[in-house]
Coordinates of C-alpha atoms and ligand atoms in Angstrom, one line a residue:
M115 CA 170.1 -27.4 103.4
N116 CA 170.8 -23.8 105.2
L117 CA 170.2 -21.6 101.9
D118 CA 168.4 -17.9 102.0
I119 CA 166.7 -18.0 99.4
P120 CA 166.8 -13.9 97.0
D121 CA 163.8 -12.5 97.5
R122 CA 162.9 -11.8 93.9
V123 CA 163.9 -16.0 93.7
R124 CA 160.5 -15.7 96.3
E125 CA 158.3 -14.2 94.9
R126 CA 158.2 -16.1 91.6
L127 CA 158.1 -19.6 93.6
R128 CA 155.2 -17.2 95.5
A129 CA 153.0 -16.9 92.2
A130 CA 154.3 -19.5 89.4
R131 CA 151.3 -21.7 88.8
R132 CA 152.7 -23.9 85.5
V133 CA 155.6 -25.4 86.5
V134 CA 157.9 -27.8 84.5
V135 CA 160.6 -30.3 86.2
L136 CA 163.0 -31.7 83.5
S137 CA 164.4 -35.2 86.2
G138 CA 167.6 -36.9 85.4
A139 CA 169.7 -39.8 86.5
G140 CA 170.9 -38.3 90.1
V141 CA 167.3 -37.9 90.5
S142 CA 166.9 -42.0 91.3
K143 CA 170.4 -42.3 92.5
E144 CA 169.8 -42.4 96.2
S145 CA 166.9 -45.4 95.4
G146 CA 170.2 -47.3 94.5
L147 CA 170.3 -46.6 91.0
D148 CA 173.9 -45.3 88.8
T149 CA 174.3 -42.1 87.1
F150 CA 175.3 -42.0 83.4
R151 CA 177.8 -40.1 83.6
G152 CA 180.3 -39.2 86.4
A153 CA 182.5 -40.6 89.0
G154 CA 181.0 -44.6 88.9
G155 CA 178.4 -44.0 86.5
L156 CA 177.1 -46.8 85.0
W157 CA 179.0 -45.2 82.0
E158 CA 182.3 -44.2 83.0
T159 CA 184.9 -46.7 81.3
Q160 CA 182.4 -46.7 78.1
R161 CA 180.5 -44.3 75.7
P162 CA 177.6 -43.4 76.6
E163 CA 177.7 -43.2 72.1
E164 CA 178.6 -46.1 72.2
L165 CA 176.4 -48.8 74.1
A166 CA 172.7 -46.4 74.0
T167 CA 173.0 -47.4 70.2
P168 CA 170.7 -48.9 68.3
Q169 CA 174.1 -50.3 66.3
A170 CA 175.9 -51.4 69.8
F171 CA 172.1 -53.6 69.6
R172 CA 172.6 -54.4 66.1
R173 CA 176.0 -55.9 66.4
E174 CA 176.1 -58.4 69.7
P175 CA 172.4 -57.3 70.9
G176 CA 172.7 -60.5 73.8
R177 CA 175.1 -58.1 75.5
V178 CA 172.7 -55.0 75.4
W179 CA 169.7 -57.2 76.7
R180 CA 172.0 -58.5 79.3
W181 CA 172.6 -54.8 80.3
Y182 CA 169.5 -54.1 80.1
G183 CA 168.2 -57.1 81.9
W184 CA 170.2 -56.7 84.9
R185 CA 169.2 -53.0 84.6
W186 CA 165.7 -54.0 84.7
E187 CA 166.4 -56.0 87.6
T188 CA 167.9 -53.1 89.6
A189 CA 164.9 -50.5 88.6
T190 CA 162.1 -52.6 89.6
N191 CA 164.0 -53.7 93.1
A192 CA 164.9 -50.0 94.2
Q193 CA 162.4 -47.1 95.6
P194 CA 161.4 -44.0 94.9
N195 CA 162.9 -41.7 97.8
P196 CA 162.4 -38.3 99.4
G197 CA 162.9 -36.8 96.1
H198 CA 160.8 -38.4 93.7
L199 CA 157.8 -38.4 96.6
A200 CA 158.4 -34.5 96.7
L201 CA 157.7 -34.3 93.3
V202 CA 154.7 -36.3 94.3
E203 CA 153.1 -33.2 96.9
W204 CA 154.6 -30.6 94.0
E205 CA 151.0 -31.4 92.3
A206 CA 149.2 -30.7 94.7
L207 CA 151.1 -27.3 95.4
F208 CA 150.9 -26.5 91.2
P209 CA 147.5 -27.5 89.8
E210 CA 149.3 -27.7 86.2
L211 CA 152.7 -29.4 87.2
L212 CA 154.1 -31.3 84.6
V213 CA 157.1 -33.4 85.5
V214 CA 159.8 -34.4 81.9
T215 CA 162.4 -37.4 83.1
Q216 CA 164.6 -38.4 81.2
N217 CA 164.6 -41.9 83.8
V218 CA 163.0 -45.0 82.3
D219 CA 163.4 -46.6 85.9
G220 CA 159.3 -45.9 86.1
L221 CA 160.3 -45.0 89.6
H222 CA 158.1 -41.4 89.4
R223 CA 154.9 -43.4 88.1
R224 CA 156.2 -45.7 91.2
A225 CA 155.8 -42.2 93.2
G226 CA 152.8 -41.5 92.6
T227 CA 153.3 -38.7 90.5
S228 CA 150.5 -38.2 87.3
R229 CA 151.1 -35.5 84.2
L230 CA 154.4 -37.2 82.9
L231 CA 156.3 -37.5 80.2
E232 CA 158.9 -40.1 79.8
V233 CA 160.3 -38.8 77.2
H234 CA 163.8 -41.1 77.0
G235 CA 160.7 -44.1 77.1
T236 CA 160.7 -46.9 80.0
I237 CA 162.8 -49.8 80.5
L238 CA 159.2 -51.9 82.4
Q239 CA 158.4 -52.1 78.1
A240 CA 159.9 -54.4 75.8
R241 CA 158.9 -53.6 72.2
C242 CA 159.3 -56.3 68.8
E243 CA 162.5 -53.8 66.4
R244 CA 160.9 -55.0 63.3
C245 CA 156.8 -54.8 64.0
G246 CA 156.3 -53.1 67.0
R247 CA 154.5 -54.8 69.3
T248 CA 155.0 -54.2 72.9
R249 CA 155.6 -56.4 75.8
D250 CA 155.5 -57.0 79.5
M251 CA 160.3 -56.8 80.2
G252 CA 159.6 -59.3 83.3
E253 CA 158.1 -61.6 81.1
A254 CA 160.2 -60.9 77.9
L255 CA 162.8 -61.7 80.6
S256 CA 161.6 -64.5 82.1
E257 CA 161.4 -65.5 78.3
S258 CA 164.5 -65.7 77.9
R259 CA 167.8 -63.2 79.7
D260 CA 170.7 -63.8 78.3
E261 CA 169.7 -63.0 74.4
P262 CA 166.2 -61.1 73.3
P263 CA 163.1 -63.5 72.7
V264 CA 162.0 -63.0 68.6
C265 CA 157.8 -61.5 68.3
A266 CA 156.2 -63.8 66.1
C267 CA 156.7 -61.5 63.2
G268 CA 160.3 -62.5 63.6
G269 CA 161.6 -59.2 64.6
R270 CA 163.8 -59.3 68.3
Y271 CA 162.5 -57.7 71.0
R272 CA 164.3 -54.8 72.8
P273 CA 163.9 -52.4 75.5
D274 CA 161.2 -49.4 74.6
V275 CA 163.4 -46.5 74.9
V276 CA 165.3 -43.8 73.0
W277 CA 169.5 -44.7 72.0
F278 CA 171.4 -42.4 71.0
G279 CA 171.0 -41.2 67.1
E280 CA 166.9 -42.8 67.9
T281 CA 163.8 -39.7 67.6
L282 CA 162.0 -39.1 70.3
D283 CA 158.1 -39.4 70.5
E284 CA 157.4 -36.2 68.4
A285 CA 154.0 -35.7 69.9
V286 CA 155.7 -36.3 73.4
L287 CA 157.8 -33.9 72.2
S288 CA 156.3 -30.9 71.0
R289 CA 154.0 -30.8 74.6
A290 CA 157.4 -30.7 76.8
Y291 CA 159.0 -27.6 74.6
E292 CA 155.2 -26.1 74.2
E293 CA 155.2 -26.7 78.3
A294 CA 158.1 -25.6 79.1
A295 CA 157.8 -22.6 76.3
S296 CA 155.2 -21.4 78.1
C297 CA 155.3 -22.0 82.1
D298 CA 156.6 -19.9 85.0
L299 CA 159.0 -22.0 86.6
F300 CA 161.5 -24.6 85.6
V301 CA 163.6 -27.0 87.7
S302 CA 165.9 -29.2 86.6
A303 CA 166.8 -31.9 89.5
G304 CA 170.3 -34.7 88.7
T305 CA 170.4 -34.1 85.0
S306 CA 173.5 -33.3 83.5
S307 CA 171.8 -31.3 80.8
T308 CA 173.9 -32.9 77.8
V309 CA 171.9 -34.8 75.7
Y310 CA 169.5 -33.1 73.0
P311 CA 166.5 -32.7 72.9
A312 CA 166.0 -32.9 76.2
A313 CA 168.5 -30.2 77.3
G314 CA 167.0 -27.6 74.8
L315 CA 164.4 -27.3 77.4
I316 CA 166.2 -25.2 79.5
D317 CA 167.3 -22.9 77.2
V318 CA 163.3 -22.4 75.8
A319 CA 162.0 -22.1 78.9
H320 CA 165.0 -19.8 79.9
R321 CA 164.6 -17.8 77.4
A322 CA 160.2 -17.7 78.1
G323 CA 161.6 -16.1 80.9
A324 CA 161.3 -19.0 84.0
C325 CA 162.4 -19.0 86.5
F326 CA 165.0 -21.4 86.2
I327 CA 166.0 -23.3 89.7
E328 CA 168.9 -26.3 89.2
V329 CA 169.1 -29.0 91.5
N330 CA 172.7 -31.2 91.9
P331 CA 175.9 -31.5 93.3
E332 CA 177.6 -30.3 90.2
P333 CA 177.7 -27.6 87.7
T334 CA 176.3 -28.3 84.1
P335 CA 175.9 -25.9 81.1
F336 CA 173.5 -24.3 82.2
S337 CA 174.3 -23.8 85.5
E338 CA 174.9 -20.3 84.7
L339 CA 171.4 -19.3 83.5
A340 CA 170.0 -20.4 86.9
H341 CA 168.0 -17.6 89.2
L342 CA 169.0 -20.3 91.8
R343 CA 171.2 -22.8 92.2
L344 CA 171.0 -25.8 94.6
E345 CA 174.2 -27.7 95.3
A346 CA 172.5 -30.8 96.9
P347 CA 171.9 -33.6 96.2
A348 CA 167.9 -34.2 95.1
G349 CA 166.6 -35.9 97.8
E350 CA 167.3 -33.9 100.1
A351 CA 167.1 -30.5 98.2
L352 CA 163.4 -31.5 95.9
P353 CA 162.3 -31.5 100.1
W354 CA 163.8 -29.2 101.5
L355 CA 162.3 -26.6 98.4
T356 CA 159.0 -28.0 98.4
K357 CA 159.4 -26.6 102.7
E358 CA 160.4 -23.2 101.5
I359 CA 157.6 -23.2 99.1
R360 CA 154.7 -24.4 101.5
A361 CA 156.3 -21.5 104.2
C362 CA 155.9 -18.6 100.7
R363 CA 152.5 -19.8 100.3
R364 CA 151.3 -19.4 103.2
P365 CA 149.1 -16.1 104.2
D366 CA 150.6 -13.9 106.6
Ligands
BJW295 C1 172.6 -35.9 91.6 C2 173.0 -36.8 92.3 C3 172.1 -36.5 92.9 C4 174.9 -37.4 91.0 N1 171.1 -35.8 93.0 N2 171.8 -34.9 91.4 C5 172.3 -31.6 69.4 C6 173.8 -30.8 69.9 C7 174.4 -31.1 69.9 C8 174.2 -33.7 70.0 C9 172.9 -33.8 69.7 C10 172.1 -32.5 69.3 N3 171.1 -33.3 69.0 C11 171.0 -34.4 69.0 C12 172.2 -35.2 69.1 C13 173.3 -35.6 69.4 C14 172.2 -36.9 70.9 C15 173.1 -36.3 71.5 O1 172.3 -35.7 72.3 N4 174.3 -36.0 72.1 C16 175.2 -35.3 73.3 C17 175.4 -37.0 74.4 C18 175.5 -34.6 72.1 N5 171.0 -36.8 70.9 C19 170.0 -38.4 70.4 O2 170.5 -38.8 69.7 C20 168.6 -38.4 71.1 N6 168.0 -38.7 69.8 C21 168.0 -38.0 69.0 O3 167.6 -35.9 69.2 O4 167.1 -37.4 67.7 C22 167.2 -36.8 66.4 C23 168.8 -36.8 66.0 C24 169.0 -38.0 65.1 C25 170.1 -38.2 64.6 C26 171.3 -37.2 64.4 C27 171.1 -35.8 64.9 C28 169.8 -36.1 65.7 C29 168.3 -39.0 71.7 C30 169.2 -39.3 73.2 C31 168.9 -40.4 73.5 C32 169.1 -40.6 74.7 N7 169.1 -41.5 75.6 C33 169.7 -42.7 77.2 C34 169.9 -44.3 77.2 C35 167.8 -44.1 77.1 C36 168.2 -44.9 77.4 C37 169.0 -46.1 79.1 O5 168.7 -45.4 79.9 O6 169.9 -46.5 78.5 O7 169.9 -41.4 77.9 S1 171.4 -42.0 77.0 C38 171.5 -41.3 78.9 O8 171.5 -39.2 78.8 C39 169.7 -41.9 78.9 C40 169.7 -40.5 79.7 O9 168.1 -40.1 79.8 C41 170.2 -38.9 79.9 C42 170.5 -38.0 80.0 O10 171.4 -38.7 81.3 P1 170.7 -37.6 83.1 O11 169.4 -38.1 83.0 O12 171.5 -35.8 82.6 O13 171.7 -38.7 83.4 P2 174.2 -38.0 83.1 O14 174.3 -39.2 84.0 O15 174.4 -37.8 83.2 O16 174.5 -36.7 84.8 C43 173.4 -37.3 86.4 C44 174.0 -35.9 86.9 O17 172.6 -36.1 88.3 C45 175.0 -35.9 87.4 O18 174.6 -34.2 86.4 C46 175.3 -35.2 88.6 O19 175.9 -34.6 89.0 C47 173.9 -35.3 89.5 N8 173.6 -36.2 90.2 N9 173.7 -37.6 92.0 C48 171.5 -34.6 92.0 N10 172.1 -37.5 94.5
ZN296 ZN1 157.3 -57.9 65.9

């Protein structure tokens, strides 16, 4: 990457203590996982609002279960990439770092990020739609690959993720909003910033006066608010930004 960081942004990077990163599917792209929207995205031919919904699961539980089975397999076979690993290094640079991910693939955790909120849940777990019991997704899939397995209570297992029209965990969401409202640096990476309430974190942080950096090869509805835009894949931009942060924090 060849880019000059404006002095006022460099100063904000040097002074930042409370840092929130919002990540999306683009961060896992270089691990071989498809994004949802855009060219080659998982949903190029089908609208996400029609597949990732409780209605779709009610109508065609087998189809939805098989799709998540395939996604579980690709996610568990994938490896964290340099973008995920850069954010692990940020924990040493910013003791108050929080990574808020919309991804359900578990790659941030596997990379080693510890202060992590998975606001759209996890594909690594299945949850009974009736009693809420959870179990390992791999185990549930080995019991039944074609149709969702049935819990002892008679309910069906589904992936432990948040579909459209479902509410996010309230404690998790309010923690994300609190930290966004009080951070001094907010970085969004690999997200189209179109799905709410996660995308609303950007606005909250910006209004609260945080420095906002956007990492995305394509523009988003929030690009114009960005103090710095890194138009590059996260696997290049985040390691580059790490080097820049280290450089501006080194005592002269
Ligand atoms: C790269 C790259 C590289 C490529 N490096 N970058 C306010 C206004 C309007 C609507 C609403 C609103 N509030 C709520 C709603 C309704 C709805 C919503 O947001 N709809 C919008 C689509 C308009 N939200 C909800 O329903 C939420 N629930 C809720 O609000 O409950 C209260 C309520 C109930 C009833 C009615 C109203 C309110 C729940 C949202 C749950 C989203 N779930 C999913 C599926 C999760 C499970 C699964 O994975 O299958 O979450 S949808 C999908 O989108 C998934 C993602 O986490 C999420 C966000 O996508 P993301 O991560 O941004 O990916 P992409 O593909 O969109 O973008 C990738 C980006 O990467 C692109 O920009 C590329 O350019 C870039 N990229 N390569 C860096 N190498
Ligand atoms: Zn049950």
